[in-house]
PDB file of C-alpha atoms in Angstrom:
ATOM      1  CA  MET A 218     -37.869 -98.446 -16.568  1.00 34.00           C
ATOM      2  CA  THR A 219     -34.219 -97.135 -16.801  1.00 37.00           C
ATOM      3  CA  GLY A 220     -31.793 -99.536 -15.320  1.00 37.00           C
ATOM      4  CA  ALA A 221     -28.420 -98.664 -13.297  1.00 39.00           C
ATOM      5  CA  ALA A 222     -25.248-100.185 -14.505  1.00 43.00           C
ATOM      6  CA  GLY A 223     -24.427-103.302 -12.432  1.00 48.00           C
ATOM      7  CA  THR A 224     -23.288-106.798 -12.572  1.00 62.00           C
ATOM      8  CA  THR A 225     -26.697-108.531 -13.692  1.00 74.00           C
ATOM      9  CA  PRO A 226     -25.891-110.484 -16.687  1.00 86.00           C
ATOM     10  CA  PRO A 227     -27.973-109.569 -19.758  1.00 94.00           C
ATOM     11  CA  THR A 228     -30.517-111.668 -21.531  1.00 96.00           C
ATOM     12  CA  TYR A 229     -30.410-110.289 -25.195  1.00 98.00           C
ATOM     13  CA  VAL A 230     -33.856-110.193 -26.984  1.00 98.00           C
ATOM     14  CA  LEU A 231     -33.041-110.016 -30.784  1.00 98.00           C
ATOM     15  CA  ILE A 232     -35.723-108.607 -33.112  1.00 98.00           C
ATOM     16  CA  HIS A 233     -35.203-109.013 -36.946  1.00 98.00           C
ATOM     17  CA  GLY A 234     -36.109-106.662 -39.599  1.00 98.00           C
ATOM     18  CA  ALA A 235     -38.576-106.844 -42.543  1.00 98.00           C
ATOM     19  CA  ALA A 236     -39.057-110.081 -44.709  1.00 97.00           C
ATOM     20  CA  ALA A 237     -36.433-111.871 -42.512  1.00 97.00           C
ATOM     21  CA  ASP A 238     -36.512-114.386 -39.589  1.00 97.00           C
ATOM     22  CA  SER A 239     -34.336-115.140 -36.562  1.00 98.00           C
ATOM     23  CA  TRP A 240     -31.684-116.982 -38.796  1.00 98.00           C
ATOM     24  CA  CYS A 241     -30.144-113.647 -39.476  1.00 98.00           C
ATOM     25  CA  TRP A 242     -28.947-113.537 -35.963  1.00 98.00           C
ATOM     26  CA  HIS A 243     -27.461-117.118 -35.694  1.00 98.00           C
ATOM     27  CA  LEU A 244     -23.855-116.096 -35.664  1.00 98.00           C
ATOM     28  CA  LEU A 245     -24.422-113.387 -33.152  1.00 98.00           C
ATOM     29  CA  VAL A 246     -26.590-115.965 -31.064  1.00 98.00           C
ATOM     30  CA  ALA A 247     -23.487-118.436 -30.929  1.00 98.00           C
ATOM     31  CA  GLU A 248     -21.038-115.825 -29.956  1.00 98.00           C
ATOM     32  CA  LEU A 249     -23.366-114.444 -27.266  1.00 98.00           C
ATOM     33  CA  ARG A 250     -24.020-117.868 -25.778  1.00 97.00           C
ATOM     34  CA  ALA A 251     -20.297-118.631 -25.900  1.00 97.00           C
ATOM     35  CA  ARG A 252     -19.898-115.715 -23.572  1.00 96.00           C
ATOM     36  CA  GLY A 253     -22.419-117.050 -21.109  1.00 95.00           C
ATOM     37  CA  HIS A 254     -25.449-114.966 -22.129  1.00 95.00           C
ATOM     38  CA  ASP A 255     -29.066-116.115 -22.612  1.00 95.00           C
ATOM     39  CA  VAL A 256     -30.414-115.099 -25.914  1.00 97.00           C
ATOM     40  CA  VAL A 257     -33.912-114.916 -27.337  1.00 97.00           C
ATOM     41  CA  ALA A 258     -33.914-114.749 -31.111  1.00 98.00           C
ATOM     42  CA  VAL A 259     -37.468-113.864 -32.073  1.00 98.00           C
ATOM     43  CA  ASP A 260     -39.456-114.829 -35.195  1.00 98.00           C
ATOM     44  CA  LEU A 261     -41.914-112.107 -36.112  1.00 98.00           C
ATOM     45  CA  PRO A 262     -45.120-113.034 -38.003  1.00 98.00           C
ATOM     46  CA  CYS A 263     -44.182-110.905 -40.896  1.00 97.00           C
ATOM     47  CA  ASP A 264     -45.799-113.301 -43.463  1.00 96.00           C
ATOM     48  CA  ASP A 265     -49.271-112.959 -41.566  1.00 97.00           C
ATOM     49  CA  ASP A 266     -51.427-110.562 -43.379  1.00 97.00           C
ATOM     50  CA  SER A 267     -53.599-109.843 -40.328  1.00 97.00           C
ATOM     51  CA  ALA A 268     -50.506-108.972 -38.064  1.00 98.00           C
ATOM     52  CA  GLY A 269     -49.513-105.589 -37.097  1.00 97.00           C
ATOM     53  CA  LEU A 270     -47.088-103.995 -34.848  1.00 98.00           C
ATOM     54  CA  SER A 271     -49.126-104.965 -31.748  1.00 97.00           C
ATOM     55  CA  GLU A 272     -48.997-108.554 -32.875  1.00 98.00           C
ATOM     56  CA  TYR A 273     -45.375-108.342 -33.572  1.00 98.00           C
ATOM     57  CA  ALA A 274     -44.726-107.029 -29.892  1.00 98.00           C
ATOM     58  CA  ASP A 275     -46.914-109.916 -28.636  1.00 97.00           C
ATOM     59  CA  ALA A 276     -44.651-112.343 -30.645  1.00 98.00           C
ATOM     60  CA  VAL A 277     -41.695-110.975 -28.899  1.00 98.00           C
ATOM     61  CA  LEU A 278     -43.234-111.341 -25.314  1.00 97.00           C
ATOM     62  CA  VAL A 279     -44.248-114.895 -26.092  1.00 96.00           C
ATOM     63  CA  ALA A 280     -40.634-115.857 -27.311  1.00 97.00           C
ATOM     64  CA  VAL A 281     -39.374-114.281 -24.165  1.00 95.00           C
ATOM     65  CA  ARG A 282     -41.682-116.173 -21.947  1.00 94.00           C
ATOM     66  CA  ASP A 283     -41.145-119.484 -23.869  1.00 93.00           C
ATOM     67  CA  ARG A 284     -37.353-119.068 -23.363  1.00 90.00           C
ATOM     68  CA  ILE A 285     -36.885-117.695 -19.987  1.00 86.00           C
ATOM     69  CA  GLY A 286     -40.166-118.477 -18.287  1.00 85.00           C
ATOM     70  CA  SER A 287     -41.180-114.834 -17.493  1.00 77.00           C
ATOM     71  CA  VAL A 288     -41.621-111.378 -19.201  1.00 73.00           C
ATOM     72  CA  ASP A 289     -40.857-109.668 -15.725  1.00 76.00           C
ATOM     73  CA  ARG A 290     -37.190-110.905 -15.393  1.00 79.00           C
ATOM     74  CA  ARG A 291     -34.478-108.265 -14.859  1.00 85.00           C
ATOM     75  CA  GLY A 292     -31.553-108.039 -17.281  1.00 93.00           C
ATOM     76  CA  LEU A 293     -33.404-107.767 -20.565  1.00 96.00           C
ATOM     77  CA  ALA A 294     -31.656-105.951 -23.416  1.00 97.00           C
ATOM     78  CA  VAL A 295     -33.458-105.567 -26.684  1.00 98.00           C
ATOM     79  CA  VAL A 296     -31.663-105.373 -29.909  1.00 98.00           C
ATOM     80  CA  ALA A 297     -33.805-104.399 -32.919  1.00 98.00           C
ATOM     81  CA  HIS A 298     -32.474-104.430 -36.486  1.00 98.00           C
ATOM     82  CA  SER A 299     -33.856-102.149 -39.302  1.00 98.00           C
ATOM     83  CA  PHE A 300     -37.674-102.358 -39.461  1.00 98.00           C
ATOM     84  CA  GLY A 301     -37.532-104.061 -36.153  1.00 98.00           C
ATOM     85  CA  ALA A 302     -37.018-100.690 -34.567  1.00 98.00           C
ATOM     86  CA  PHE A 303     -40.833-100.121 -35.081  1.00 98.00           C
ATOM     87  CA  THR A 304     -41.541-103.036 -32.775  1.00 98.00           C
ATOM     88  CA  ALA A 305     -38.867-102.208 -30.128  1.00 98.00           C
ATOM     89  CA  PRO A 306     -40.649 -99.260 -28.402  1.00 98.00           C
ATOM     90  CA  VAL A 307     -43.884-101.288 -28.108  1.00 98.00           C
ATOM     91  CA  VAL A 308     -41.970-104.132 -26.489  1.00 98.00           C
ATOM     92  CA  CYS A 309     -40.276-101.553 -24.115  1.00 97.00           C
ATOM     93  CA  GLU A 310     -43.648-100.290 -22.888  1.00 96.00           C
ATOM     94  CA  ARG A 311     -44.774-103.935 -22.001  1.00 95.00           C
ATOM     95  CA  ILE A 312     -41.742-105.431 -20.321  1.00 95.00           C
ATOM     96  CA  PRO A 313     -39.112-104.183 -18.039  1.00 95.00           C
ATOM     97  CA  VAL A 314     -36.341-103.624 -20.633  1.00 96.00           C
ATOM     98  CA  GLU A 315     -32.870-102.125 -19.204  1.00 96.00           C
ATOM     99  CA  LEU A 316     -31.237-101.372 -22.692  1.00 97.00           C
ATOM    100  CA  LEU A 317     -32.378-100.891 -26.154  1.00 98.00           C
ATOM    101  CA  VAL A 318     -29.877-101.153 -29.140  1.00 98.00           C
ATOM    102  CA  LEU A 319     -31.180-100.036 -32.421  1.00 98.00           C
ATOM    103  CA  LEU A 320     -29.076-101.656 -35.045  1.00 98.00           C
ATOM    104  CA  GLY A 321     -28.934-100.239 -38.573  1.00 98.00           C
ATOM    105  CA  PRO A 322     -32.397 -98.993 -37.687  1.00 98.00           C
ATOM    106  CA  GLN A 323     -35.266 -97.155 -39.340  1.00 98.00           C
ATOM    107  CA  ILE A 324     -35.990 -95.080 -36.258  1.00 98.00           C
ATOM    108  CA  PRO A 325     -39.646 -94.222 -35.588  1.00 98.00           C
ATOM    109  CA  LEU A 326     -41.440 -91.431 -33.920  1.00 98.00           C
ATOM    110  CA  PRO A 327     -44.219 -92.443 -31.508  1.00 98.00           C
ATOM    111  CA  GLY A 328     -47.649 -92.688 -33.417  1.00 98.00           C
ATOM    112  CA  GLU A 329     -45.759 -92.778 -36.802  1.00 98.00           C
ATOM    113  CA  ALA A 330     -46.990 -95.427 -39.319  1.00 98.00           C
ATOM    114  CA  PRO A 331     -43.890 -97.211 -41.114  1.00 98.00           C
ATOM    115  CA  GLY A 332     -45.486 -96.390 -44.365  1.00 98.00           C
ATOM    116  CA  ASP A 333     -45.030 -92.819 -43.720  1.00 98.00           C
ATOM    117  CA  TRP A 334     -41.576 -93.114 -42.362  1.00 98.00           C
ATOM    118  CA  TRP A 335     -39.706 -93.145 -45.770  1.00 98.00           C
ATOM    119  CA  ALA A 336     -41.274 -89.597 -46.760  1.00 98.00           C
ATOM    120  CA  ASN A 337     -41.074 -88.144 -43.276  1.00 98.00           C
ATOM    121  CA  THR A 338     -37.322 -88.901 -42.961  1.00 98.00           C
ATOM    122  CA  GLY A 339     -36.405 -87.745 -46.554  1.00 98.00           C
ATOM    123  CA  TYR A 340     -35.201 -91.404 -47.418  1.00 98.00           C
ATOM    124  CA  ALA A 341     -35.708 -91.242 -51.028  1.00 97.00           C
ATOM    125  CA  GLN A 342     -33.161 -88.663 -51.660  1.00 97.00           C
ATOM    126  CA  ALA A 343     -30.509 -90.175 -49.256  1.00 97.00           C
ATOM    127  CA  ARG A 344     -30.848 -93.390 -51.117  1.00 95.00           C
ATOM    128  CA  GLN A 345     -30.705 -91.742 -54.591  1.00 95.00           C
ATOM    129  CA  GLU A 346     -27.428 -90.025 -53.435  1.00 95.00           C
ATOM    130  CA  GLN A 347     -25.958 -93.383 -52.092  1.00 95.00           C
ATOM    131  CA  ASP A 348     -26.883 -95.133 -55.284  1.00 94.00           C
ATOM    132  CA  ARG A 349     -25.104 -92.570 -57.229  1.00 95.00           C
ATOM    133  CA  ARG A 350     -21.992 -92.892 -55.096  1.00 93.00           C
ATOM    134  CA  ASP A 351     -21.886 -96.539 -55.486  1.00 92.00           C
ATOM    135  CA  GLY A 352     -22.880 -96.737 -59.018  1.00 94.00           C
ATOM    136  CA  ARG A 353     -25.300 -99.615 -58.225  1.00 92.00           C
ATOM    137  CA  ALA A 354     -27.621-100.718 -60.629  1.00 92.00           C
ATOM    138  CA  GLU A 355     -31.427-100.680 -59.601  1.00 87.00           C
ATOM    139  CA  ASP A 356     -31.907-104.399 -59.588  1.00 92.00           C
ATOM    140  CA  ASP A 357     -28.576-105.216 -57.788  1.00 96.00           C
ATOM    141  CA  LEU A 358     -30.059-106.442 -54.516  1.00 96.00           C
ATOM    142  CA  VAL A 359     -26.852-108.061 -53.299  1.00 97.00           C
ATOM    143  CA  GLY A 360     -25.069-104.695 -53.544  1.00 96.00           C
ATOM    144  CA  LEU A 361     -27.743-102.988 -51.693  1.00 97.00           C
ATOM    145  CA  PHE A 362     -28.212-105.317 -48.753  1.00 97.00           C
ATOM    146  CA  ALA A 363     -25.177-107.509 -48.627  1.00 98.00           C
ATOM    147  CA  ASN A 364     -22.290-105.952 -50.266  1.00 96.00           C
ATOM    148  CA  ASP A 365     -19.981-106.937 -47.234  1.00 97.00           C
ATOM    149  CA  LEU A 366     -20.762-110.702 -46.840  1.00 98.00           C
ATOM    150  CA  PRO A 367     -19.126-113.814 -48.357  1.00 97.00           C
ATOM    151  CA  PRO A 368     -20.911-115.436 -51.185  1.00 97.00           C
ATOM    152  CA  ALA A 369     -22.058-118.419 -49.216  1.00 97.00           C
ATOM    153  CA  LEU A 370     -23.860-116.148 -46.610  1.00 97.00           C
ATOM    154  CA  VAL A 371     -25.340-114.075 -49.360  1.00 98.00           C
ATOM    155  CA  THR A 372     -26.796-117.115 -51.115  1.00 97.00           C
ATOM    156  CA  GLU A 373     -28.505-118.128 -47.820  1.00 97.00           C
ATOM    157  CA  VAL A 374     -29.819-114.626 -47.073  1.00 97.00           C
ATOM    158  CA  PHE A 375     -31.665-114.508 -50.334  1.00 97.00           C
ATOM    159  CA  ARG A 376     -32.940-118.076 -50.029  1.00 96.00           C
ATOM    160  CA  ARG A 377     -34.424-117.455 -46.806  1.00 95.00           C
ATOM    161  CA  GLY A 378     -36.092-114.404 -47.687  1.00 95.00           C
ATOM    162  CA  ARG A 379     -39.975-114.291 -46.403  1.00 96.00           C
ATOM    163  CA  HIS A 380     -43.093-112.645 -47.647  1.00 96.00           C
ATOM    164  CA  GLN A 381     -43.453-109.296 -45.762  1.00 98.00           C
ATOM    165  CA  ALA A 382     -47.207-108.420 -45.247  1.00 98.00           C
ATOM    166  CA  ASP A 383     -48.415-104.909 -45.735  1.00 98.00           C
ATOM    167  CA  LYS A 384     -50.395-104.477 -42.677  1.00 98.00           C
ATOM    168  CA  PRO A 385     -47.678-103.173 -40.174  1.00 98.00           C
ATOM    169  CA  PHE A 386     -46.819-100.365 -42.515  1.00 98.00           C
ATOM    170  CA  GLY A 387     -50.215 -98.915 -41.915  1.00 97.00           C
ATOM    171  CA  ASP A 388     -50.179 -99.238 -38.263  1.00 95.00           C
ATOM    172  CA  PRO A 389     -49.096 -96.167 -36.249  1.00 97.00           C
ATOM    173  CA  VAL A 390     -46.571 -97.120 -33.521  1.00 98.00           C
ATOM    174  CA  PRO A 391     -48.872 -97.624 -30.621  1.00 97.00           C
ATOM    175  CA  VAL A 392     -46.750 -95.618 -28.033  1.00 97.00           C
ATOM    176  CA  ALA A 393     -47.365 -92.023 -26.877  1.00 97.00           C
ATOM    177  CA  THR A 394     -43.830 -91.243 -26.072  1.00 97.00           C
ATOM    178  CA  TRP A 395     -40.420 -92.937 -26.678  1.00 96.00           C
ATOM    179  CA  PRO A 396     -39.909 -95.406 -23.869  1.00 96.00           C
ATOM    180  CA  ASP A 397     -37.702 -94.354 -20.864  1.00 96.00           C
ATOM    181  CA  VAL A 398     -35.115 -97.030 -21.650  1.00 96.00           C
ATOM    182  CA  PRO A 399     -31.372 -96.289 -22.104  1.00 96.00           C
ATOM    183  CA  THR A 400     -31.015 -96.288 -25.808  1.00 97.00           C
ATOM    184  CA  ARG A 401     -28.079 -96.672 -28.284  1.00 97.00           C
ATOM    185  CA  VAL A 402     -28.003 -96.366 -32.070  1.00 98.00           C
ATOM    186  CA  LEU A 403     -25.428 -98.555 -33.807  1.00 98.00           C
ATOM    187  CA  LEU A 404     -25.040 -97.910 -37.654  1.00 98.00           C
ATOM    188  CA  HIS A 405     -23.008 -99.930 -40.360  1.00 98.00           C
ATOM    189  CA  ARG A 406     -20.744 -97.680 -42.057  1.00 97.00           C
ATOM    190  CA  ASP A 407     -20.944 -99.609 -45.342  1.00 97.00           C
ATOM    191  CA  ASP A 408     -24.836 -99.900 -45.194  1.00 98.00           C
ATOM    192  CA  ARG A 409     -26.197 -98.828 -48.684  1.00 97.00           C
ATOM    193  CA  PHE A 410     -29.912 -99.495 -47.763  1.00 98.00           C
ATOM    194  CA  LEU A 411     -29.829 -97.224 -44.863  1.00 98.00           C
ATOM    195  CA  PRO A 412     -26.977 -95.016 -45.650  1.00 98.00           C
ATOM    196  CA  ALA A 413     -24.610 -93.990 -42.525  1.00 97.00           C
ATOM    197  CA  ASP A 414     -25.110 -90.292 -42.964  1.00 97.00           C
ATOM    198  CA  PHE A 415     -28.801 -90.646 -43.216  1.00 98.00           C
ATOM    199  CA  VAL A 416     -29.056 -92.741 -40.216  1.00 98.00           C
ATOM    200  CA  ARG A 417     -26.904 -90.356 -38.319  1.00 98.00           C
ATOM    201  CA  ARG A 418     -29.135 -87.308 -39.215  1.00 98.00           C
ATOM    202  CA  VAL A 419     -32.474 -89.249 -38.317  1.00 98.00           C
ATOM    203  CA  ALA A 420     -30.995 -90.498 -35.000  1.00 98.00           C
ATOM    204  CA  TRP A 421     -29.951 -86.910 -34.102  1.00 98.00           C
ATOM    205  CA  GLU A 422     -33.337 -85.559 -35.264  1.00 98.00           C
ATOM    206  CA  ARG A 423     -35.420 -88.000 -33.542  1.00 98.00           C
ATOM    207  CA  LEU A 424     -33.592 -89.255 -30.375  1.00 97.00           C
ATOM    208  CA  GLY A 425     -31.048 -86.520 -29.874  1.00 96.00           C
ATOM    209  CA  SER A 426     -28.320 -89.260 -30.142  1.00 93.00           C
ATOM    210  CA  GLU A 427     -25.077 -89.402 -31.949  1.00 96.00           C
ATOM    211  CA  PRO A 428     -24.908 -93.056 -33.376  1.00 97.00           C
ATOM    212  CA  ASP A 429     -21.996 -95.281 -32.931  1.00 98.00           C
ATOM    213  CA  GLU A 430     -20.503 -96.964 -35.835  1.00 98.00           C
ATOM    214  CA  MET A 431     -19.209-100.397 -36.724  1.00 98.00           C
ATOM    215  CA  SER A 432     -18.165-102.444 -39.752  1.00 97.00           C
ATOM    216  CA  GLY A 433     -20.604-103.984 -42.144  1.00 98.00           C
ATOM    217  CA  ASP A 434     -23.237-103.691 -44.777  1.00 98.00           C
ATOM    218  CA  HIS A 435     -27.103-103.660 -43.780  1.00 98.00           C
ATOM    219  CA  LEU A 436     -26.574-107.210 -42.360  1.00 98.00           C
ATOM    220  CA  GLY A 437     -23.517-106.436 -40.266  1.00 98.00           C
ATOM    221  CA  MET A 438     -24.732-109.117 -37.635  1.00 98.00           C
ATOM    222  CA  LEU A 439     -23.791-111.731 -40.196  1.00 98.00           C
ATOM    223  CA  GLY A 440     -20.631-110.163 -41.374  1.00 98.00           C
ATOM    224  CA  HIS A 441     -19.253-108.986 -38.049  1.00 98.00           C
ATOM    225  CA  PRO A 442     -20.753-111.023 -35.143  1.00 98.00           C
ATOM    226  CA  ILE A 443     -17.925-110.833 -32.832  1.00 98.00           C
ATOM    227  CA  GLU A 444     -17.585-106.954 -33.201  1.00 98.00           C
ATOM    228  CA  LEU A 445     -21.286-106.668 -32.514  1.00 98.00           C
ATOM    229  CA  ALA A 446     -21.169-108.880 -29.528  1.00 98.00           C
ATOM    230  CA  ASP A 447     -18.249-106.759 -28.142  1.00 98.00           C
ATOM    231  CA  ARG A 448     -20.434-103.731 -28.627  1.00 98.00           C
ATOM    232  CA  LEU A 449     -23.570-105.178 -26.989  1.00 98.00           C
ATOM    233  CA  ASP A 450     -21.468-106.158 -23.897  1.00 97.00           C
ATOM    234  CA  ALA A 451     -20.029-102.693 -23.714  1.00 97.00           C
ATOM    235  CA  TYR A 452     -23.414-101.044 -24.059  1.00 97.00           C
ATOM    236  CA  TRP A 453     -24.668-103.176 -21.081  1.00 96.00           C
ATOM    237  CA  SER A 454     -21.950-102.387 -18.962  1.00 93.00           C
ATOM    238  CA  GLY A 455     -22.349 -98.742 -19.662  1.00 91.00           C
ATOM    239  CA  ARG A 456     -26.147 -98.596 -19.939  1.00 86.00           C
ATOM    240  CA  ALA A 457     -26.723 -96.199 -17.200  1.00 69.00           C
ATOM    241  CA  GLY A 458     -25.056 -93.438 -19.436  1.00 66.00           C
ATOM    242  CA  ALA A 459     -26.969 -94.182 -22.565  1.00 73.00           C
ATOM    243  CA  VAL A 460     -29.515 -91.593 -23.921  1.00 70.00           C
ATOM    244  CA  ALA A 461     -32.946 -91.908 -23.612  1.00 65.00           C
ATOM    245  CA  GLY A 462     -34.959 -90.739 -26.672  1.00 59.00           C
ATOM    246  CA  ARG A 463     -37.079 -87.564 -27.172  1.00 55.00           C
ATOM    247  CA  SER A 464     -40.798 -87.611 -26.871  1.00 45.00           C
TER     248      SER A 464
END
C-alpha cells in the first residue's frame, strides 16, 4: 500500500490517545480545513469495556466511511497520537493508507499487547529519569501531560478526560508485520510523559526510524497546531521517501 508522491490532496484521519476524544484535535482540524484538506477526527470507544483494538479500528473505518463515503478512497493519511499508535497499524491493514504519522507515540510491535509495552520498552526507568530531571511531584498531572499549554486549555483537557477501559491493554496488536505504508515518527521535545530520548530509542529499535521533533508537551496538537499542520503537509509531499517499519 505504499503510495508515490504526487498531487492528490490528503484526507487526514486523526486517532486520539487513551482516555481522550476527538476534541484534542480541534485546533489542528480547523487549521487543516482552512488549508483545504478533508479531515476525519475519530472518537474511539475507549470507555466501552467490551471494545478492544479490533473494535477501535472498526470505529476508525466507520468514521472514515461516514465522513467521505468510502474506505477505499485514495489519499488517506493516518495520524495517531500516543496510545492511538496501537490502533494505527490495524487500520493500515484494512484500508489503503498512503502515509502514517505517529505523533508522540507508544510504538508497538506486531502481536504485542499494550499492557506489555511498558516493560518491553523499559518505560519505567525512562520516566523515573525524566521525573528526576523535572523535579515533578508524583501527583502533578498537569506537569506530566500539559506543561506547555495555556491554563484555559489545561482546564478543558482535564475536564474532558474519559474513562479508559482495560480491555485493549490485553489485546495483542492483530497484525503479523508492520504495514507497508510510509511511516514518520514525530516526537514532542518537551514531552514528559513519553520523553524525547525514550521515544527516539524505541523508534530506532522498532522501526529503524530517526524521529523528527517539534515543539510541545505530550499534547502538542493543542499547543502547536500550525507547526503540526506544516509538518503533516511536508510529510505528505515527501511520503515516497518515508521509512516503512520493520517486521
